[in-house]
Amino acid sequence: MLSQRDIDRLAGIIGADFKQKWEGIIKKTSQGGKITVANTGLYSSGKSSLFNAVLGRVADENLRFPIGVAPTTKTGDRETLSGNIELLDTPGIDANLADDATAFDMLMQSDIILMTHNVKRGMLDRPEYEWLKRIAGSIDSSLLADRLLFVSTWIDEIHDASDMQKLRDEIHRQVSEAVNGASIQFVEVSAKRYKTGVEKGKKALEDASGIPALRELILTRAGKFAERARVLRQQELLRLC
């Protein structure tokens, strides 16, 4: 095992990402069977609303993760989804360097990552693209498809089907470039539509929001990862070495 002095020296040569990856793997290993599912994206991407919906929290007084037009998540909020599966709401990126560093630390400590994008903004902007590229470069290519999901939020705000398809195609192209052609799964959701469905008791609207399907996908992915977590983390550490 490397000493802290060795890690700091290597980080000075290789770059700060090495230290964050190393410490992230060590922390994951120490958590045993716990599987952490983290979200990431711009502070206006709707990632906190997304996790509230996945948890089934839609009433204002029951929200688990803080939401707002300004950055609200600073140190990361955690909540158990089911059993040993934990959701981690990370700070929004591109607000300041300190939040970006904190967010990346948390992602390196996570097993599954949801990259969220607000489609109201159109295609990915440069900070999002570079962030996704950085994440993809920090995960072994053989595990990228299992550990990374791309989630488009606020899909209810794009009303023209043709416009949505054009935007979808462009986002898929950008993501494919950022992850070097890896087969990443794409999910489209509307937390707003889900909330309306729950409040009005309309299951069809809940299902149309994409939130129930995403919840099942997270549970399935995390469950499969849990079966191999110890081995996968050891392999990750060996590759980094």
GROMACS .gro file of C-alpha atoms in nm, residues 4-110:
model
  107
    4GLN     CA    1   0.042   0.936   0.204
    5ARG     CA    2   0.384   1.078   0.119
    6ASP     CA    3   0.407   0.850  -0.187
    7ILE     CA    4   0.058   0.950  -0.298
    8ASP     CA    5   0.135   1.321  -0.266
    9ARG     CA    6   0.462   1.282  -0.458
   10LEU     CA    7   0.294   1.085  -0.737
   11ALA     CA    8   0.014   1.341  -0.757
   12GLY     CA    9   0.277   1.610  -0.805
   13ILE     CA   10   0.416   1.417  -1.103
   14ILE     CA   11   0.103   1.266  -1.259
   15GLY     CA   12  -0.160   1.523  -1.160
   16ALA     CA   13  -0.423   1.580  -0.891
   17ASP     CA   14  -0.668   1.335  -1.048
   18PHE     CA   15  -0.440   1.046  -0.947
   19LYS     CA   16  -0.473   1.132  -0.578
   20GLN     CA   17  -0.850   1.172  -0.605
   21LYS     CA   18  -0.886   0.837  -0.783
   22TRP     CA   19  -0.661   0.657  -0.533
   23GLU     CA   20  -0.831   0.798  -0.225
   24GLY     CA   21  -1.171   0.734  -0.381
   25ILE     CA   22  -1.098   0.365  -0.436
   26ILE     CA   23  -0.961   0.326  -0.082
   27LYS     CA   24  -1.274   0.486   0.063
   28LYS     CA   25  -1.505   0.268  -0.148
   29THR     CA   26  -1.319  -0.043  -0.038
   30SER     CA   27  -1.355   0.056   0.328
   31GLN     CA   28  -1.735   0.083   0.288
   32GLY     CA   29  -1.770  -0.289   0.230
   33GLY     CA   30  -2.095  -0.382   0.056
   34LYS     CA   31  -2.239  -0.031   0.029
   35ILE     CA   32  -2.300   0.078  -0.331
   36THR     CA   33  -2.297   0.453  -0.395
   37VAL     CA   34  -2.487   0.602  -0.689
   38ALA     CA   35  -2.388   0.965  -0.749
   39ASN     CA   36  -2.530   1.228  -0.978
   40THR     CA   37  -2.335   1.510  -1.139
   41GLY     CA   38  -2.394   1.801  -1.373
   42LEU     CA   39  -2.432   2.176  -1.385
   43TYR     CA   40  -2.599   2.328  -1.080
   44SER     CA   41  -2.907   2.401  -1.294
   45SER     CA   42  -2.932   2.052  -1.444
   46GLY     CA   43  -3.210   1.931  -1.214
   47LYS     CA   44  -3.002   1.661  -1.048
   48SER     CA   45  -3.135   1.725  -0.695
   49SER     CA   46  -3.495   1.721  -0.821
   50LEU     CA   47  -3.411   1.400  -1.005
   51PHE     CA   48  -3.294   1.219  -0.690
   52ASN     CA   49  -3.589   1.350  -0.488
   53ALA     CA   50  -3.819   1.199  -0.751
   54VAL     CA   51  -3.628   0.868  -0.754
   55LEU     CA   52  -3.681   0.855  -0.378
   56GLY     CA   53  -4.051   0.930  -0.428
   57ARG     CA   54  -4.020   1.260  -0.240
   58VAL     CA   55  -4.234   1.518  -0.420
   59ALA     CA   56  -4.406   1.721  -0.147
   60ASP     CA   57  -4.206   2.030  -0.046
   61GLU     CA   58  -4.193   1.928   0.320
   62ASN     CA   59  -4.062   1.581   0.231
   63LEU     CA   60  -3.781   1.674  -0.008
   64ARG     CA   61  -3.456   1.503   0.087
   65PHE     CA   62  -3.220   1.696  -0.139
   66PRO     CA   63  -3.230   2.081  -0.143
   67ILE     CA   64  -3.330   2.246  -0.470
   68GLY     CA   65  -3.311   2.602  -0.599
   69VAL     CA   66  -3.203   2.827  -0.885
   70ALA     CA   67  -2.868   2.894  -0.715
   71PRO     CA   68  -2.615   2.625  -0.609
   72THR     CA   69  -2.750   2.454  -0.296
   73THR     CA   70  -2.546   2.132  -0.264
   74LYS     CA   71  -2.204   2.208  -0.121
   75THR     CA   72  -2.073   1.907   0.066
   76GLY     CA   73  -2.282   1.627  -0.081
   77ASP     CA   74  -2.608   1.490   0.056
   78ARG     CA   75  -2.671   1.117   0.099
   79GLU     CA   76  -2.984   0.909   0.131
   80THR     CA   77  -3.052   0.535   0.125
   81LEU     CA   78  -3.253   0.425  -0.177
   82SER     CA   79  -3.285   0.059  -0.082
   83GLY     CA   80  -3.085  -0.179   0.136
   84ASN     CA   81  -2.716  -0.115   0.073
   85ILE     CA   82  -2.775   0.129  -0.217
   86GLU     CA   83  -2.704   0.493  -0.138
   87LEU     CA   84  -2.779   0.804  -0.347
   88LEU     CA   85  -2.521   1.084  -0.337
   89ASP     CA   86  -2.618   1.433  -0.456
   90THR     CA   87  -2.294   1.612  -0.547
   91PRO     CA   88  -2.224   1.988  -0.585
   92GLY     CA   89  -2.310   2.136  -0.923
   93ILE     CA   90  -2.014   2.190  -1.154
   94ASP     CA   91  -1.890   2.511  -1.314
   95ALA     CA   92  -1.995   2.729  -1.018
   96ASN     CA   93  -1.646   2.753  -0.864
   97LEU     CA   94  -1.326   2.550  -0.853
   98ALA     CA   95  -1.377   2.437  -0.492
   99ASP     CA   96  -1.716   2.283  -0.571
  100ASP     CA   97  -1.573   2.116  -0.882
  101ALA     CA   98  -1.295   1.960  -0.674
  102THR     CA   99  -1.544   1.840  -0.412
  103ALA     CA  100  -1.773   1.695  -0.678
  104PHE     CA  101  -1.489   1.505  -0.846
  105ASP     CA  102  -1.374   1.363  -0.511
  106MET     CA  103  -1.724   1.231  -0.452
  107LEU     CA  104  -1.752   1.079  -0.798
  108MET     CA  105  -1.426   0.892  -0.747
  109GLN     CA  106  -1.575   0.749  -0.426
  110SER     CA  107  -1.887   0.632  -0.611
   0.00000   0.00000   0.00000
